[in-house]
PDB file of C-alpha atoms in Angstrom:
ATOM      1  CA  UNK A 236      60.443  85.188  12.385  1.00 58.00           C
ATOM      2  CA  UNK A 237      57.574  87.320  11.154  1.00 69.00           C
ATOM      3  CA  UNK A 238      53.980  86.156  11.423  1.00 79.00           C
ATOM      4  CA  UNK A 239      52.441  84.844   8.187  1.00 81.00           C
ATOM      5  CA  UNK A 240      48.828  84.437   7.038  1.00 82.00           C
ATOM      6  CA  UNK A 241      47.522  81.006   6.047  1.00 80.00           C
ATOM      7  CA  UNK A 242      46.327  80.822   2.422  1.00 78.00           C
ATOM      8  CA  UNK A 243      43.333  78.705   3.401  1.00 77.00           C
ATOM      9  CA  UNK A 244      41.969  79.987   6.717  1.00 81.00           C
ATOM     10  CA  UNK A 245      43.748  83.408   6.835  1.00 78.00           C
ATOM     11  CA  UNK A 246      44.931  82.891  10.400  1.00 79.00           C
ATOM     12  CA  UNK A 247      48.390  84.120  11.431  1.00 82.00           C
ATOM     13  CA  UNK A 248      51.098  81.583  12.161  1.00 77.00           C
ATOM     14  CA  UNK A 249      54.855  81.364  12.548  1.00 78.00           C
ATOM     15  CA  UNK A 250      56.787  78.606  10.887  1.00 75.00           C
ATOM     16  CA  UNK A 251      59.200  77.811   8.128  1.00 76.00           C
ATOM     17  CA  UNK A 252      60.016  80.486   5.644  1.00 74.00           C
ATOM     18  CA  UNK A 253      58.445  78.572   2.684  1.00 74.00           C
ATOM     19  CA  UNK A 254      55.302  77.538   4.602  1.00 78.00           C
ATOM     20  CA  UNK A 255      52.005  78.726   3.119  1.00 78.00           C
ATOM     21  CA  UNK A 256      49.527  77.100   5.506  1.00 77.00           C
ATOM     22  CA  UNK A 257      49.154  76.956   9.260  1.00 81.00           C
ATOM     23  CA  UNK A 258      48.353  73.254   9.778  1.00 82.00           C
ATOM     24  CA  UNK A 259      48.301  69.870   8.086  1.00 83.00           C
ATOM     25  CA  UNK A 260      44.527  70.200   7.613  1.00 85.00           C
ATOM     26  CA  UNK A 261      44.979  73.449   5.664  1.00 83.00           C
ATOM     27  CA  UNK A 262      47.815  71.869   3.654  1.00 83.00           C
ATOM     28  CA  UNK A 263      45.472  69.064   2.568  1.00 84.00           C
ATOM     29  CA  UNK A 264      42.816  71.580   1.573  1.00 82.00           C
ATOM     30  CA  UNK A 265      45.417  73.527  -0.438  1.00 80.00           C
ATOM     31  CA  UNK A 266      46.472  70.325  -2.216  1.00 81.00           C
ATOM     32  CA  UNK A 267      42.846  69.602  -3.086  1.00 78.00           C
ATOM     33  CA  UNK A 268      42.496  73.083  -4.529  1.00 76.00           C
ATOM     34  CA  UNK A 269      45.633  72.678  -6.607  1.00 73.00           C
ATOM     35  CA  UNK A 270      44.669  69.245  -7.942  1.00 71.00           C
ATOM     36  CA  UNK A 271      41.213  70.413  -8.955  1.00 65.00           C
ATOM     37  CA  UNK A 272      42.787  73.279 -10.912  1.00 56.00           C
ATOM     38  CA  UNK A 273      41.031  75.993  -8.940  1.00 49.00           C
ATOM     39  CA  UNK A 274      43.411  78.788  -8.132  1.00 50.00           C
ATOM     40  CA  UNK A 275      42.660  80.739  -4.944  1.00 47.00           C
ATOM     41  CA  UNK A 276      43.206  84.135  -6.554  1.00 51.00           C
ATOM     42  CA  UNK A 277      40.528  83.387  -9.182  1.00 48.00           C
ATOM     43  CA  UNK A 278      38.029  81.781  -6.856  1.00 51.00           C
ATOM     44  CA  UNK A 279      37.327  85.043  -5.021  1.00 52.00           C
ATOM     45  CA  UNK A 280      37.245  87.440  -7.967  1.00 55.00           C
ATOM     46  CA  UNK A 281      36.045  86.994 -11.521  1.00 61.00           C
ATOM     47  CA  UNK A 282      33.966  83.833 -11.124  1.00 68.00           C
ATOM     48  CA  UNK A 283      30.740  85.794 -10.691  1.00 71.00           C
ATOM     49  CA  UNK A 284      31.543  87.626 -13.940  1.00 77.00           C
ATOM     50  CA  UNK A 285      31.773  84.322 -15.767  1.00 79.00           C
ATOM     51  CA  UNK A 286      28.488  83.169 -14.256  1.00 80.00           C
ATOM     52  CA  UNK A 287      26.731  86.382 -15.314  1.00 82.00           C
ATOM     53  CA  UNK A 288      28.143  86.029 -18.841  1.00 84.00           C
ATOM     54  CA  UNK A 289      26.908  82.424 -19.132  1.00 85.00           C
ATOM     55  CA  UNK A 290      23.440  83.347 -17.846  1.00 88.00           C
ATOM     56  CA  UNK A 291      23.205  86.316 -20.229  1.00 88.00           C
ATOM     57  CA  UNK A 292      24.217  84.118 -23.160  1.00 87.00           C
ATOM     58  CA  UNK A 293      21.608  81.505 -22.189  1.00 88.00           C
ATOM     59  CA  UNK A 294      18.863  84.141 -21.979  1.00 88.00           C
ATOM     60  CA  UNK A 295      19.870  85.618 -25.341  1.00 85.00           C
ATOM     61  CA  UNK A 296      19.878  82.195 -26.993  1.00 83.00           C
ATOM     62  CA  UNK A 297      16.503  81.250 -25.557  1.00 82.00           C
ATOM     63  CA  UNK A 298      14.829  84.483 -26.621  1.00 81.00           C
ATOM     64  CA  UNK A 299      16.257  84.213 -30.123  1.00 79.00           C
ATOM     65  CA  UNK A 300      14.799  80.713 -30.443  1.00 76.00           C
ATOM     66  CA  UNK A 301      11.411  81.812 -29.105  1.00 74.00           C
ATOM     67  CA  UNK A 302      11.051  84.797 -31.392  1.00 74.00           C
ATOM     68  CA  UNK A 303      12.429  83.267 -34.577  1.00 70.00           C
ATOM     69  CA  UNK A 304      10.068  83.859 -37.502  1.00 66.00           C
ATOM     70  CA  UNK A 305      10.793  80.648 -39.365  1.00 64.00           C
ATOM     71  CA  UNK A 306       8.044  78.094 -38.881  1.00 67.00           C
ATOM     72  CA  UNK A 307       8.784  74.431 -39.593  1.00 67.00           C
ATOM     73  CA  UNK A 308       7.387  72.991 -42.808  1.00 73.00           C
ATOM     74  CA  UNK A 309       5.392  69.784 -42.670  1.00 76.00           C
ATOM     75  CA  UNK A 310       5.136  67.538 -45.679  1.00 78.00           C
ATOM     76  CA  UNK A 311       3.151  64.387 -46.144  1.00 77.00           C
ATOM     77  CA  UNK A 312       4.074  61.542 -48.412  1.00 73.00           C
ATOM     78  CA  UNK A 313       1.554  59.169 -49.887  1.00 72.00           C
ATOM     79  CA  UNK A 314       2.329  55.494 -49.731  1.00 73.00           C
ATOM     80  CA  UNK A 315       2.147  53.228 -52.748  1.00 80.00           C
ATOM     81  CA  UNK A 316       1.093  50.334 -50.484  1.00 84.00           C
ATOM     82  CA  UNK A 317      -1.999  49.578 -48.461  1.00 83.00           C
ATOM     83  CA  UNK A 318      -1.379  47.696 -45.217  1.00 89.00           C
ATOM     84  CA  UNK A 319      -3.987  45.016 -44.599  1.00 90.00           C
ATOM     85  CA  UNK A 320      -4.279  42.730 -41.575  1.00 93.00           C
ATOM     86  CA  UNK A 321      -6.855  40.032 -40.961  1.00 92.00           C
ATOM     87  CA  UNK A 322      -7.516  36.641 -39.385  1.00 93.00           C
ATOM     88  CA  UNK A 323      -8.170  33.527 -41.452  1.00 90.00           C
ATOM     89  CA  UNK A 324     -10.760  31.053 -40.172  1.00 92.00           C
ATOM     90  CA  UNK A 325     -12.180  27.836 -41.569  1.00 91.00           C
ATOM     91  CA  UNK A 326     -15.840  27.380 -42.568  1.00 92.00           C
ATOM     92  CA  UNK A 327     -16.586  26.145 -39.044  1.00 93.00           C
ATOM     93  CA  UNK A 328     -14.906  29.174 -37.410  1.00 91.00           C
ATOM     94  CA  UNK A 329     -11.716  27.425 -36.341  1.00 93.00           C
ATOM     95  CA  UNK A 330      -8.312  29.055 -36.812  1.00 93.00           C
ATOM     96  CA  UNK A 331      -6.449  27.817 -39.892  1.00 93.00           C
ATOM     97  CA  UNK A 332      -3.162  26.003 -39.450  1.00 93.00           C
ATOM     98  CA  UNK A 333       0.074  27.984 -39.601  1.00 93.00           C
ATOM     99  CA  UNK A 334       1.681  28.130 -43.036  1.00 93.00           C
ATOM    100  CA  UNK A 335       1.873  29.925 -46.365  1.00 92.00           C
ATOM    101  CA  UNK A 336      -1.408  30.361 -48.264  1.00 92.00           C
ATOM    102  CA  UNK A 337      -2.458  31.428 -51.758  1.00 91.00           C
ATOM    103  CA  UNK A 338      -4.797  34.413 -51.315  1.00 91.00           C
ATOM    104  CA  UNK A 339      -6.413  36.736 -53.855  1.00 92.00           C
ATOM    105  CA  UNK A 340      -7.295  40.310 -52.844  1.00 91.00           C
ATOM    106  CA  UNK A 341      -9.853  42.412 -54.738  1.00 89.00           C
ATOM    107  CA  UNK A 342     -11.119  45.994 -54.459  1.00 87.00           C
ATOM    108  CA  UNK A 343     -14.553  46.932 -55.810  1.00 84.00           C
ATOM    109  CA  UNK A 344     -16.027  50.405 -56.221  1.00 82.00           C
ATOM    110  CA  UNK A 345     -19.586  49.747 -55.002  1.00 76.00           C
ATOM    111  CA  UNK A 346     -20.710  46.351 -53.773  1.00 71.00           C
ATOM    112  CA  UNK A 347     -23.968  47.407 -52.085  1.00 72.00           C
ATOM    113  CA  UNK A 348     -26.071  46.020 -54.908  1.00 69.00           C
ATOM    114  CA  UNK A 349     -23.857  42.937 -55.245  1.00 68.00           C
ATOM    115  CA  UNK A 350     -22.777  44.081 -58.702  1.00 76.00           C
ATOM    116  CA  UNK A 351     -19.815  46.417 -57.987  1.00 79.00           C
ATOM    117  CA  UNK A 352     -17.160  46.931 -60.640  1.00 82.00           C
ATOM    118  CA  UNK A 353     -13.745  45.490 -59.969  1.00 85.00           C
ATOM    119  CA  UNK A 354     -11.059  48.194 -59.548  1.00 86.00           C
ATOM    120  CA  UNK A 355      -8.004  46.118 -58.646  1.00 89.00           C
ATOM    121  CA  UNK A 356      -6.847  42.531 -58.044  1.00 91.00           C
ATOM    122  CA  UNK A 357      -3.679  41.143 -56.443  1.00 90.00           C
ATOM    123  CA  UNK A 358      -2.961  37.421 -56.270  1.00 90.00           C
ATOM    124  CA  UNK A 359      -0.480  36.102 -53.757  1.00 89.00           C
ATOM    125  CA  UNK A 360       0.745  32.658 -54.867  1.00 87.00           C
ATOM    126  CA  UNK A 361       3.712  30.774 -56.261  1.00 84.00           C
ATOM    127  CA  UNK A 362       3.616  31.215 -60.038  1.00 78.00           C
ATOM    128  CA  UNK A 363       7.056  30.122 -61.153  1.00 75.00           C
ATOM    129  CA  UNK A 364       8.638  33.325 -59.861  1.00 76.00           C
ATOM    130  CA  UNK A 365       9.157  34.483 -56.310  1.00 82.00           C
ATOM    131  CA  UNK A 366       7.041  32.961 -53.536  1.00 85.00           C
ATOM    132  CA  UNK A 367       4.415  35.655 -52.871  1.00 86.00           C
ATOM    133  CA  UNK A 368       2.182  33.517 -50.667  1.00 91.00           C
ATOM    134  CA  UNK A 369       0.829  34.995 -47.438  1.00 92.00           C
ATOM    135  CA  UNK A 370       2.401  33.785 -44.175  1.00 93.00           C
ATOM    136  CA  UNK A 371      -0.287  32.957 -41.576  1.00 94.00           C
ATOM    137  CA  UNK A 372       0.547  32.480 -37.876  1.00 94.00           C
ATOM    138  CA  UNK A 373      -2.178  31.641 -35.315  1.00 92.00           C
ATOM    139  CA  UNK A 374      -4.690  32.566 -38.006  1.00 91.00           C
ATOM    140  CA  UNK A 375      -3.362  36.143 -38.378  1.00 94.00           C
ATOM    141  CA  UNK A 376      -1.660  37.624 -41.418  1.00 93.00           C
ATOM    142  CA  UNK A 377      -0.437  41.031 -42.508  1.00 93.00           C
ATOM    143  CA  UNK A 378       0.326  42.073 -46.086  1.00 93.00           C
ATOM    144  CA  UNK A 379       1.219  45.229 -47.975  1.00 91.00           C
ATOM    145  CA  UNK A 380      -1.234  45.311 -50.817  1.00 90.00           C
ATOM    146  CA  UNK A 381       0.324  46.831 -53.912  1.00 88.00           C
ATOM    147  CA  UNK A 382       3.660  45.042 -53.599  1.00 88.00           C
ATOM    148  CA  UNK A 383       2.801  42.466 -56.278  1.00 87.00           C
ATOM    149  CA  UNK A 384       0.317  44.466 -58.387  1.00 87.00           C
ATOM    150  CA  UNK A 385       0.556  48.252 -58.154  1.00 87.00           C
ATOM    151  CA  UNK A 386      -2.501  50.020 -56.751  1.00 84.00           C
ATOM    152  CA  UNK A 387      -4.319  52.332 -59.200  1.00 82.00           C
ATOM    153  CA  UNK A 388      -5.256  55.862 -58.233  1.00 78.00           C
ATOM    154  CA  UNK A 389      -8.384  55.146 -56.179  1.00 72.00           C
ATOM    155  CA  UNK A 390     -10.516  57.873 -54.623  1.00 70.00           C
ATOM    156  CA  UNK A 391     -10.731  56.421 -51.115  1.00 65.00           C
TER     157      UNK A 391
END
């Protein structure tokens, strides 16, 4: 029989006519290569070409993103509500009990002299319609002013 070269370690061996490897260790390695779908003839040639192509494509994509002339547009939206949070205390400074309370909110234009003109009022209470009272927990409450009575255009 003629000497053959092992597909894995390239050593010469003599054996069966259909044998492709020199030992059981090389046979196991060949099986691993076959099950992972890596063919020996492609692993030595051509893989570096694929790697270069992928790297070139990544560089091209990155530079095109960096030098793109379109700048993002930013838009702001005004809210029709005014978020207000506070803590309710009694006359003596104690925290009020948890529950729903009737509260009236008012906005004045200039109160420095004690005679400011009223710009807006919103009353949160039960008035035959939906329950608009303010929920208070541990003395704290949070409301969106303008939900019951729309806010006018105020120059803040």
